[in-house]
Each structure stands twice: as structure tokens, then as C-alpha cells.
Amino acid sequence: MNNDTDAKNCSILKESKAILVIGGSIGAVSILACVLPIFLVFLLKLHQQFTYRVALYQVIAALLYECALVLSSFTPLSNGGYYNRPSQNAHYPLCQFTGFILQFLFWIKLLFVSFIVIHLFTFAVMYKNIKRVEACYIGFSVLLSLGIAIIPFMTQTYGLAGSWCWIASWKDDCPSDILLAGLVEQFALYYGPGILLLTIDSAFALILVLVLMVRLYRKRADGMENNFKHHQLKALKQMVPLLTYSFAFLLLLLPGFANRVYGATPHPPLAELTLSSIVCIASWGWVAGLALLAHIIVVVWSKRRVRRKVQTMLINQYGTTGAATAAHFSAKYLTTNASTHYSLQNESDVDGEKFFFIEMATDDVRNT
């Protein structure tokens, strides 16, 4: 009788197989959603611009995270290990490895989300460019993420975390026997700092949007109101897709947090919470890819529209032959002044796009 009671208390969700398949499938879709914008960034040579590289780091981290999540989801299903408790240790090393990779890439992704917000905020609000700290920040992010991901190895808490591989919540995956070290690490190394940092990022992103909106509608005494509004509106349109990272990831992190809070109680896991948790986690990749793709579409569309306007203006004013010469000296003059007096804007691809537009228009006019 006691054996039957213990088996019931330690039984896994009967829906676990379906939950893992759903999570792994969404993760596979997210992988494809990340590959497309990454391909476009390199195809259009956008990686040469700092803002795109920062966004690219985030999407690459999301891509690798989704690969690890797919592996983490299907590892418990391999060789029947998940459903046959005596053979549970057959896939234990691989489960530990995938748990470590998930923890490491989560922090990489989290820190790069912060990097995007820091860059856009310091540039648009404080008029400073942090491009020079790019390599240092990448190194810092990798080392910090690696150091945090090693901690569960030291406490030997990597393993089955309910339905998939991560930091274990229970001893021998039994809900009635809480693993305190694993439970503390889940909140101290993942959900706690994740929610805190994403909340701060979201607050700064909101402040940035408000600042741009205030500038957009603020009266300009120098008579440049219309031109000022145009550039502020363009900057706002280009920034918004990238600023959605922090808000989206914060919302997608909350169901997993609720699932782990409930898992901290000595009750059997709920299929609804477990399913919503893995669906939201598996959606990080396609959300990151979609945000970057939207940013690329907005910027490329703006470039083409401005390029057509500049090209038409030059042809109407100088004719086809004279336009090429005028555009050449105009572009040379503007880019020279940009690098001399406006080096900050010229380094950024947020407000400095106008110089790139003129160069593109010059090339088009030359080819007509």
C-alpha cells in the first residue's frame, strides 16, 4: 500500500509527453524564425552598423537557446528514460549538459537585451555612443553567464526539472520531496534576476519612448520644427521594434515563474502551468526574430522611400547628367561634415541614416 502511495506522489504528468512535443515543436519554429532575420542582416550588410550587431547578438543567443531547449525537451523522451524511472540515469549526463547550456544562454540573452536598451537610451537621451565598449561587454557577458551557469554544477542540481532538463526542483523528480538547493537556485539564478533586470530594462525603454514622443510634439523656437519632428518620428519608428524585447521577454517569463512557484509546494505539477511555461519559453526565439525582422523592414522601407525622393529631387533640379555630379559633391560634403562635427550621429544607424540615404541616392543617380 505504501509503495502505491509513493508511486502516486512521485508520478509524473501523464501529459508530459505531449507537453514536451509541443514545446520542442514551437522551439523548432522559433529556430526558423531566428534564421531569417540573421540571414537578412548579413545579406543587406547591416551587421556593419553597431545597432544591428547588438540586435544580432540577441537573436543569435535566442537561436542557440531554442536549440538547447529543443534538446532539453526531447532528451527526457529518448530511450524511454523519462517514462521508465529505473533507467532515468541513462540520459543524466546529457540532461545535465542541456540544463547547463539553457542556464548559460539565458544569461547571455538577458544581458544582450540590456545592452540594446542601454545603447538606445544612452544614444537617444544622453547623446553618447557606447560602441567602444562592445567587445568588453561581450566578454563580460560571456564570463558572467559562464560563472552563474557553473554554480548548479557545484551543487549538483542540474537534472530533470519536472518535464524537461534544467535545475532540478525535486529529489528523484518526486514532487513530494523538494530539493531545496535546486529550488533556491531556480529563483536566485534565473527568475529573480531575470524579472528584476527585464523590469528595469522595460522601465528605461518606456522612458526612452516617452522622451522621443515629448521631443516629437515639443515646439521648436528655431523654426526647424517640421524637420525636427521628421527625424524624431523616424528614430521612434526604428527604435520601437528593438525596445519590445524587454517587454516581451518579461511577459513570457512570468508563466514559468508562476509554474516554479507552484512547484515549490508539495503538490503534483499542474499540466496547464507546465504547458504555458514551456510554450512561453519556446516562444522567445520567434519573438526575438520577429522584432528584428520588423526593424529591418521599417528601416529598409524608409531608406528606399528617402532614396527615391532624393533621386527625384536631384534629377528634377540638375537633370540626369548634372544630378550625378551634384549628388557626388553633396554627399561628399555632408559625409565630411558628419564625420567632423557629427561623429556621434554618423556612427549610429538611428539618426545618422540620412547620410547613408544620400550615398545610396548618389549611386542610383550615377547608374541612370
Tab-separated table of C-alpha atoms in Angstrom:
chain	number	residue	atom	x	y	z
A	1	MET	CA	0.000	0.000	0.000
A	2	ASN	CA	2.832	2.397	0.910
A	3	ASN	CA	4.546	1.606	-2.359
A	4	ASP	CA	1.380	2.504	-4.262
A	5	THR	CA	1.110	5.783	-2.343
A	6	ASP	CA	4.743	6.683	-3.040
A	7	ALA	CA	4.306	5.856	-6.720
A	8	LYS	CA	1.257	8.110	-6.858
A	9	ASN	CA	3.002	11.008	-5.090
A	10	CYS	CA	6.035	10.703	-7.364
A	11	SER	CA	4.109	10.122	-10.577
A	12	ILE	CA	4.835	12.426	-13.464
A	13	LEU	CA	2.272	14.270	-15.527
A	14	LYS	CA	0.513	11.941	-17.916
A	15	GLU	CA	0.504	14.879	-20.348
A	16	SER	CA	4.298	15.273	-20.133
A	17	LYS	CA	4.999	13.647	-23.467
A	18	ALA	CA	2.535	15.918	-25.270
A	19	ILE	CA	3.864	18.965	-23.395
A	20	LEU	CA	7.448	18.210	-24.400
A	21	VAL	CA	6.496	17.593	-28.020
A	22	ILE	CA	4.577	20.892	-28.154
A	23	GLY	CA	7.441	22.789	-26.542
A	24	GLY	CA	10.032	21.213	-28.804
A	25	SER	CA	7.931	21.909	-31.888
A	26	ILE	CA	7.484	25.585	-31.005
A	27	GLY	CA	11.212	25.738	-30.327
A	28	ALA	CA	11.885	24.373	-33.824
A	29	VAL	CA	9.626	27.084	-35.315
A	30	SER	CA	11.486	29.695	-33.269
A	31	ILE	CA	14.778	28.444	-34.702
A	32	LEU	CA	13.491	29.079	-38.226
A	33	ALA	CA	12.142	32.489	-37.168
A	34	CYS	CA	15.623	33.461	-35.938
A	35	VAL	CA	17.454	32.219	-39.020
A	36	LEU	CA	15.570	34.516	-41.446
A	37	PRO	CA	16.460	37.899	-39.862
A	38	ILE	CA	20.035	36.739	-39.241
A	39	PHE	CA	20.313	35.886	-42.938
A	40	LEU	CA	18.859	39.278	-43.926
A	41	VAL	CA	21.242	41.167	-41.652
A	42	PHE	CA	24.251	39.636	-43.392
A	43	LEU	CA	22.650	39.777	-46.838
A	44	LEU	CA	21.999	43.533	-46.527
A	45	LYS	CA	25.357	44.016	-44.751
A	46	LEU	CA	23.554	45.571	-41.796
A	47	HIS	CA	25.965	43.895	-39.383
A	48	GLN	CA	28.436	46.656	-40.210
A	49	GLN	CA	26.268	49.011	-38.137
A	50	PHE	CA	26.515	48.901	-34.367
A	51	THR	CA	22.810	48.804	-33.521
A	52	TYR	CA	22.217	45.863	-35.830
A	53	ARG	CA	25.148	43.974	-34.340
A	54	VAL	CA	23.727	44.420	-30.846
A	55	ALA	CA	20.326	43.183	-32.030
A	56	LEU	CA	22.052	40.392	-33.944
A	57	TYR	CA	23.804	39.166	-30.789
A	58	GLN	CA	20.429	38.952	-29.080
A	59	VAL	CA	18.820	36.942	-31.888
A	60	ILE	CA	21.818	34.595	-32.176
A	61	ALA	CA	21.614	33.985	-28.421
A	62	ALA	CA	17.886	33.294	-28.784
A	63	LEU	CA	18.601	30.906	-31.670
A	64	LEU	CA	21.125	28.920	-29.616
A	65	TYR	CA	18.791	28.961	-26.616
A	66	GLU	CA	15.979	27.471	-28.679
A	67	CYS	CA	18.334	24.769	-29.976
A	68	ALA	CA	19.211	23.886	-26.392
A	69	LEU	CA	15.531	23.971	-25.419
A	70	VAL	CA	14.625	21.546	-28.189
A	71	LEU	CA	17.398	19.250	-26.979
A	72	SER	CA	16.236	19.693	-23.379
A	73	SER	CA	12.669	18.866	-24.347
A	74	PHE	CA	13.434	15.705	-26.290
A	75	THR	CA	16.243	14.372	-24.080
A	76	PRO	CA	13.793	13.042	-21.440
A	77	LEU	CA	11.916	11.256	-24.226
A	78	SER	CA	14.977	9.472	-25.573
A	79	ASN	CA	15.384	5.768	-24.863
A	80	GLY	CA	12.220	5.823	-22.777
A	81	GLY	CA	14.257	7.279	-19.934
A	82	TYR	CA	11.604	9.742	-18.844
A	83	TYR	CA	8.851	7.209	-18.518
A	84	ASN	CA	10.920	4.404	-17.060
A	85	ARG	CA	12.274	5.633	-13.729
A	86	PRO	CA	14.824	2.829	-13.175
A	87	SER	CA	16.581	3.882	-16.412
A	88	GLN	CA	16.333	7.605	-15.609
A	89	ASN	CA	20.095	7.911	-15.122
A	90	ALA	CA	20.729	6.633	-18.660
A	91	HIS	CA	20.417	10.149	-20.064
A	92	TYR	CA	21.530	12.023	-16.923
A	93	PRO	CA	24.850	13.410	-18.290
A	94	LEU	CA	23.132	14.748	-21.393
A	95	CYS	CA	20.364	16.195	-19.236
A	96	GLN	CA	22.971	17.959	-17.092
A	97	PHE	CA	24.665	19.349	-20.183
A	98	THR	CA	21.450	20.700	-21.715
A	99	GLY	CA	20.472	22.241	-18.373
A	100	PHE	CA	23.845	23.995	-18.216
A	101	ILE	CA	23.507	25.287	-21.795
A	102	LEU	CA	19.999	26.615	-21.077
A	103	GLN	CA	21.194	28.456	-17.990
A	104	PHE	CA	24.257	29.885	-19.766
A	105	LEU	CA	22.344	31.066	-22.851
A	106	PHE	CA	19.544	32.531	-20.750
A	107	TRP	CA	22.006	34.906	-19.131
A	108	ILE	CA	23.672	35.704	-22.455
A	109	LYS	CA	20.294	36.593	-23.918
A	110	LEU	CA	19.283	38.549	-20.828
A	111	LEU	CA	22.457	40.653	-20.838
A	112	PHE	CA	22.199	41.398	-24.558
A	113	VAL	CA	18.620	42.616	-24.098
A	114	SER	CA	20.020	45.038	-21.527
A	115	PHE	CA	22.773	46.038	-23.949
A	116	ILE	CA	20.200	47.009	-26.588
A	117	VAL	CA	18.297	49.176	-24.114
A	118	ILE	CA	21.498	50.742	-22.750
A	119	HIS	CA	22.728	51.590	-26.242
A	120	LEU	CA	19.461	53.118	-27.455
A	121	PHE	CA	18.888	55.019	-24.210
A	122	THR	CA	22.388	56.489	-23.957
A	123	PHE	CA	22.380	57.481	-27.620
A	124	ALA	CA	18.885	58.959	-27.931
A	125	VAL	CA	18.604	60.533	-24.464
A	126	MET	CA	22.199	61.232	-23.394
A	127	TYR	CA	23.667	61.669	-26.907
A	128	LYS	CA	26.502	59.242	-26.194
A	129	ASN	CA	27.671	56.277	-28.234
A	130	ILE	CA	28.854	53.160	-26.376
A	131	LYS	CA	30.227	51.414	-29.445
A	132	ARG	CA	33.719	51.434	-27.970
A	133	VAL	CA	32.673	49.110	-25.120
A	134	GLU	CA	31.181	46.499	-27.471
A	135	ALA	CA	33.985	43.932	-27.142
A	136	CYS	CA	34.300	44.475	-23.385
A	137	TYR	CA	30.576	43.994	-22.852
A	138	ILE	CA	30.542	40.781	-24.888
A	139	GLY	CA	33.452	39.408	-22.857
A	140	PHE	CA	31.805	40.491	-19.613
A	141	SER	CA	28.503	38.866	-20.618
A	142	VAL	CA	30.142	35.558	-21.537
A	143	LEU	CA	32.219	35.373	-18.342
A	144	LEU	CA	29.343	36.358	-16.057
A	145	SER	CA	26.946	33.919	-17.737
A	146	LEU	CA	29.513	31.138	-17.544
A	147	GLY	CA	30.188	31.796	-13.868
A	148	ILE	CA	26.492	31.714	-12.997
A	149	ALA	CA	25.839	28.590	-15.076
A	150	ILE	CA	28.637	26.717	-13.275
A	151	ILE	CA	27.046	27.144	-9.834
A	152	PRO	CA	24.438	24.332	-10.249
A	153	PHE	CA	27.286	22.038	-11.310
A	154	MET	CA	28.986	22.745	-7.983
A	155	THR	CA	25.796	21.943	-6.076
A	156	GLN	CA	24.932	19.011	-8.396
A	157	THR	CA	21.434	20.296	-9.067
A	158	TYR	CA	21.318	20.015	-12.861
A	159	GLY	CA	18.898	17.307	-13.961
A	160	LEU	CA	15.213	16.771	-14.639
A	161	ALA	CA	13.241	19.874	-13.644
A	162	GLY	CA	9.757	18.427	-13.825
A	163	SER	CA	9.075	17.843	-17.510
A	164	TRP	CA	12.393	18.913	-19.051
A	165	CYS	CA	16.058	19.204	-18.219
A	166	TRP	CA	17.273	22.195	-16.215
A	167	ILE	CA	17.839	22.840	-12.486
A	168	ALA	CA	16.049	20.076	-10.594
A	169	SER	CA	13.157	21.048	-8.325
A	170	TRP	CA	12.647	17.743	-6.559
A	171	LYS	CA	14.756	14.854	-5.349
A	172	ASP	CA	14.495	11.977	-7.809
A	173	ASP	CA	11.922	14.107	-9.658
A	174	CYS	CA	9.399	13.456	-6.900
A	175	PRO	CA	7.080	16.462	-6.205
A	176	SER	CA	6.569	15.409	-2.601
A	177	ASP	CA	10.317	15.647	-1.895
A	178	ILE	CA	11.502	19.231	-2.538
A	179	LEU	CA	15.159	19.753	-3.467
A	180	LEU	CA	15.874	22.962	-1.555
A	181	ALA	CA	19.181	23.782	-3.271
A	182	GLY	CA	17.642	23.434	-6.717
A	183	LEU	CA	14.590	25.461	-5.743
A	184	VAL	CA	16.712	28.306	-4.391
A	185	GLU	CA	18.893	28.331	-7.499
A	186	GLN	CA	15.893	28.469	-9.833
A	187	PHE	CA	14.793	31.744	-8.273
A	188	ALA	CA	18.217	33.154	-7.354
A	189	LEU	CA	19.966	32.388	-10.655
A	190	TYR	CA	17.105	32.601	-13.148
A	191	TYR	CA	13.699	34.027	-12.330
A	192	GLY	CA	14.704	36.556	-9.673
A	193	PRO	CA	17.447	38.398	-11.600
A	194	GLY	CA	15.624	37.816	-14.896
A	195	ILE	CA	12.412	39.522	-13.783
A	196	LEU	CA	14.319	42.289	-11.976
A	197	LEU	CA	16.630	43.092	-14.894
A	198	LEU	CA	13.870	42.924	-17.517
A	199	THR	CA	11.678	45.198	-15.383
A	200	ILE	CA	14.485	47.762	-15.212
A	201	ASP	CA	15.073	47.412	-18.963
A	202	SER	CA	11.368	47.885	-19.655
A	203	ALA	CA	11.284	51.000	-17.459
A	204	PHE	CA	14.202	52.563	-19.343
A	205	ALA	CA	12.659	51.566	-22.677
A	206	LEU	CA	9.409	53.239	-21.665
A	207	ILE	CA	11.278	56.383	-20.578
A	208	LEU	CA	13.072	56.426	-23.926
A	209	VAL	CA	9.812	56.208	-25.884
A	210	LEU	CA	8.291	58.972	-23.753
A	211	VAL	CA	11.331	61.201	-24.273
A	212	LEU	CA	11.128	60.774	-28.044
A	213	MET	CA	7.389	61.462	-28.018
A	214	VAL	CA	7.872	64.619	-25.938
A	215	ARG	CA	10.559	65.803	-28.346
A	216	LEU	CA	8.304	64.952	-31.242
A	217	TYR	CA	5.493	67.241	-30.091
A	218	ARG	CA	7.572	69.921	-28.435
A	219	LYS	CA	7.516	73.359	-30.044
A	220	ARG	CA	10.794	74.424	-31.615
A	221	ALA	CA	11.598	78.137	-31.463
A	222	ASP	CA	14.278	77.935	-34.127
A	223	GLY	CA	11.854	77.332	-36.994
A	224	MET	CA	13.076	73.757	-37.589
A	225	GLU	CA	10.035	72.131	-36.020
A	226	ASN	CA	8.921	70.127	-39.042
A	227	ASN	CA	12.399	68.794	-39.810
A	228	PHE	CA	12.961	68.012	-36.137
A	229	LYS	CA	9.671	66.135	-35.897
A	230	HIS	CA	10.522	64.141	-39.006
A	231	HIS	CA	13.810	62.853	-37.610
A	232	GLN	CA	12.374	62.181	-34.145
A	233	LEU	CA	9.461	60.250	-35.649
A	234	LYS	CA	11.846	58.246	-37.819
A	235	ALA	CA	14.031	57.461	-34.809
A	236	LEU	CA	10.972	56.410	-32.811
A	237	LYS	CA	9.728	54.084	-35.573
A	238	GLN	CA	13.145	52.459	-35.878
A	239	MET	CA	13.647	52.018	-32.130
A	240	VAL	CA	10.251	50.640	-31.114
A	241	PRO	CA	10.726	47.110	-32.572
A	242	LEU	CA	14.038	46.757	-30.708
A	243	LEU	CA	12.590	48.147	-27.481
A	244	THR	CA	9.892	45.467	-27.462
A	245	TYR	CA	12.496	42.848	-26.458
A	246	SER	CA	12.434	43.676	-22.757
A	247	PHE	CA	8.630	43.935	-22.529
A	248	ALA	CA	8.056	40.725	-24.491
A	249	PHE	CA	10.612	38.654	-22.584
A	250	LEU	CA	9.310	39.888	-19.242
A	251	LEU	CA	5.772	38.801	-20.127
A	252	LEU	CA	6.991	35.453	-21.464
A	253	LEU	CA	8.982	34.825	-18.279
A	254	LEU	CA	6.037	35.227	-15.907
A	255	PRO	CA	4.189	31.925	-16.685
A	256	GLY	CA	7.379	29.977	-15.982
A	257	PHE	CA	7.793	31.901	-12.733
A	258	ALA	CA	4.245	31.010	-11.698
A	259	ASN	CA	4.868	27.372	-12.587
A	260	ARG	CA	8.006	27.230	-10.430
A	261	VAL	CA	6.260	28.969	-7.511
A	262	TYR	CA	3.550	26.338	-7.615
A	263	GLY	CA	6.207	23.652	-7.994
A	264	ALA	CA	7.771	24.830	-4.733
A	265	THR	CA	4.717	23.495	-2.911
A	266	PRO	CA	4.412	19.759	-2.154
A	267	HIS	CA	1.699	19.245	-4.733
A	268	PRO	CA	1.719	17.364	-8.035
A	269	PRO	CA	2.546	19.614	-11.008
A	270	LEU	CA	-0.295	21.178	-12.976
A	271	ALA	CA	-0.403	20.383	-16.671
A	272	GLU	CA	-1.809	23.827	-17.513
A	273	LEU	CA	1.019	25.714	-15.785
A	274	THR	CA	3.670	23.402	-17.200
A	275	LEU	CA	2.316	23.748	-20.718
A	276	SER	CA	2.028	27.555	-20.562
A	277	SER	CA	5.563	27.716	-19.167
A	278	ILE	CA	7.239	25.733	-21.934
A	279	VAL	CA	5.129	27.406	-24.655
A	280	CYS	CA	6.226	30.868	-23.478
A	281	ILE	CA	9.873	29.845	-23.097
A	282	ALA	CA	9.862	28.268	-26.551
A	283	SER	CA	8.379	31.487	-27.965
A	284	TRP	CA	11.385	33.641	-27.014
A	285	GLY	CA	13.121	32.788	-30.269
A	286	TRP	CA	10.356	33.724	-32.686
A	287	VAL	CA	9.599	36.908	-30.731
A	288	ALA	CA	13.255	37.969	-30.966
A	289	GLY	CA	13.406	37.097	-34.650
A	290	LEU	CA	10.121	38.875	-35.415
A	291	ALA	CA	11.228	42.053	-33.608
A	292	LEU	CA	14.492	42.224	-35.577
A	293	LEU	CA	12.679	41.415	-38.813
A	294	ALA	CA	10.198	44.245	-38.166
A	295	HIS	CA	13.085	46.620	-37.507
A	296	ILE	CA	14.786	45.610	-40.756
A	297	ILE	CA	11.565	46.092	-42.742
A	298	VAL	CA	10.943	49.547	-41.239
A	299	VAL	CA	14.495	50.735	-41.876
A	300	VAL	CA	14.827	49.286	-45.385
A	301	TRP	CA	11.452	50.703	-46.396
A	302	SER	CA	12.461	54.129	-45.033
A	303	LYS	CA	15.769	54.010	-46.898
A	304	ARG	CA	14.110	53.167	-50.192
A	305	ARG	CA	11.482	55.878	-49.771
A	306	VAL	CA	14.054	58.574	-48.961
A	307	ARG	CA	16.341	57.318	-51.725
A	308	ARG	CA	13.554	57.739	-54.291
A	309	LYS	CA	12.792	61.242	-53.013
A	310	VAL	CA	16.426	62.352	-53.139
A	311	GLN	CA	16.919	60.813	-56.565
A	312	THR	CA	13.795	62.520	-57.941
A	313	MET	CA	14.784	65.851	-56.408
A	314	LEU	CA	18.281	65.765	-57.894
A	315	ILE	CA	17.078	64.740	-61.345
A	316	ASN	CA	14.413	67.455	-61.366
A	317	GLN	CA	16.910	70.097	-60.295
A	318	TYR	CA	20.030	69.139	-62.243
A	319	GLY	CA	18.870	66.717	-64.897
A	320	THR	CA	20.160	63.185	-65.259
A	321	THR	CA	23.768	64.131	-66.045
A	322	GLY	CA	24.140	67.088	-63.709
A	323	ALA	CA	22.433	65.250	-60.856
A	324	ALA	CA	25.247	62.720	-60.625
A	325	THR	CA	27.862	65.467	-60.200
A	326	ALA	CA	25.749	67.452	-57.740
A	327	ALA	CA	24.917	64.367	-55.727
A	328	HIS	CA	28.575	63.373	-55.619
A	329	PHE	CA	29.759	66.682	-54.145
A	330	SER	CA	26.706	66.976	-51.869
A	331	ALA	CA	27.267	63.518	-50.447
A	332	LYS	CA	30.990	64.151	-50.050
A	333	TYR	CA	30.354	67.458	-48.291
A	334	LEU	CA	27.691	66.071	-45.958
A	335	THR	CA	29.607	62.937	-45.021
A	336	THR	CA	32.740	65.027	-44.394
A	337	ASN	CA	30.833	67.382	-42.114
A	338	ALA	CA	29.153	64.419	-40.482
A	339	SER	CA	32.455	62.809	-39.578
A	340	THR	CA	33.920	66.171	-38.475
A	341	HIS	CA	31.078	67.737	-36.493
A	342	TYR	CA	28.543	64.964	-36.041
A	343	SER	CA	30.631	61.860	-35.478
A	344	LEU	CA	28.183	60.501	-32.923
A	345	GLN	CA	25.234	60.542	-35.292
A	346	ASN	CA	27.331	59.193	-38.145
A	347	GLU	CA	28.378	56.179	-36.047
A	348	SER	CA	24.802	55.345	-35.153
A	349	ASP	CA	22.275	53.894	-37.503
A	350	VAL	CA	19.415	55.587	-35.666
A	351	ASP	CA	19.765	59.281	-36.538
A	352	GLY	CA	22.681	59.023	-38.951
A	353	GLU	CA	20.785	57.205	-41.667
A	354	LYS	CA	20.316	60.398	-43.707
A	355	PHE	CA	23.944	60.315	-44.806
A	356	PHE	CA	23.550	56.708	-45.921
A	357	PHE	CA	20.395	57.658	-47.800
A	358	ILE	CA	22.243	60.318	-49.806
A	359	GLU	CA	25.042	57.907	-50.647
A	360	MET	CA	22.511	55.361	-51.908
A	361	ALA	CA	20.756	58.037	-53.950
A	362	THR	CA	24.086	59.109	-55.422
A	363	ASP	CA	24.820	55.585	-56.576
A	364	ASP	CA	21.375	55.282	-58.140
A	365	VAL	CA	21.686	58.582	-59.975
A	366	ARG	CA	25.098	57.590	-61.308
A	367	ASN	CA	23.617	54.403	-62.704
A	368	THR	CA	20.734	56.132	-64.504
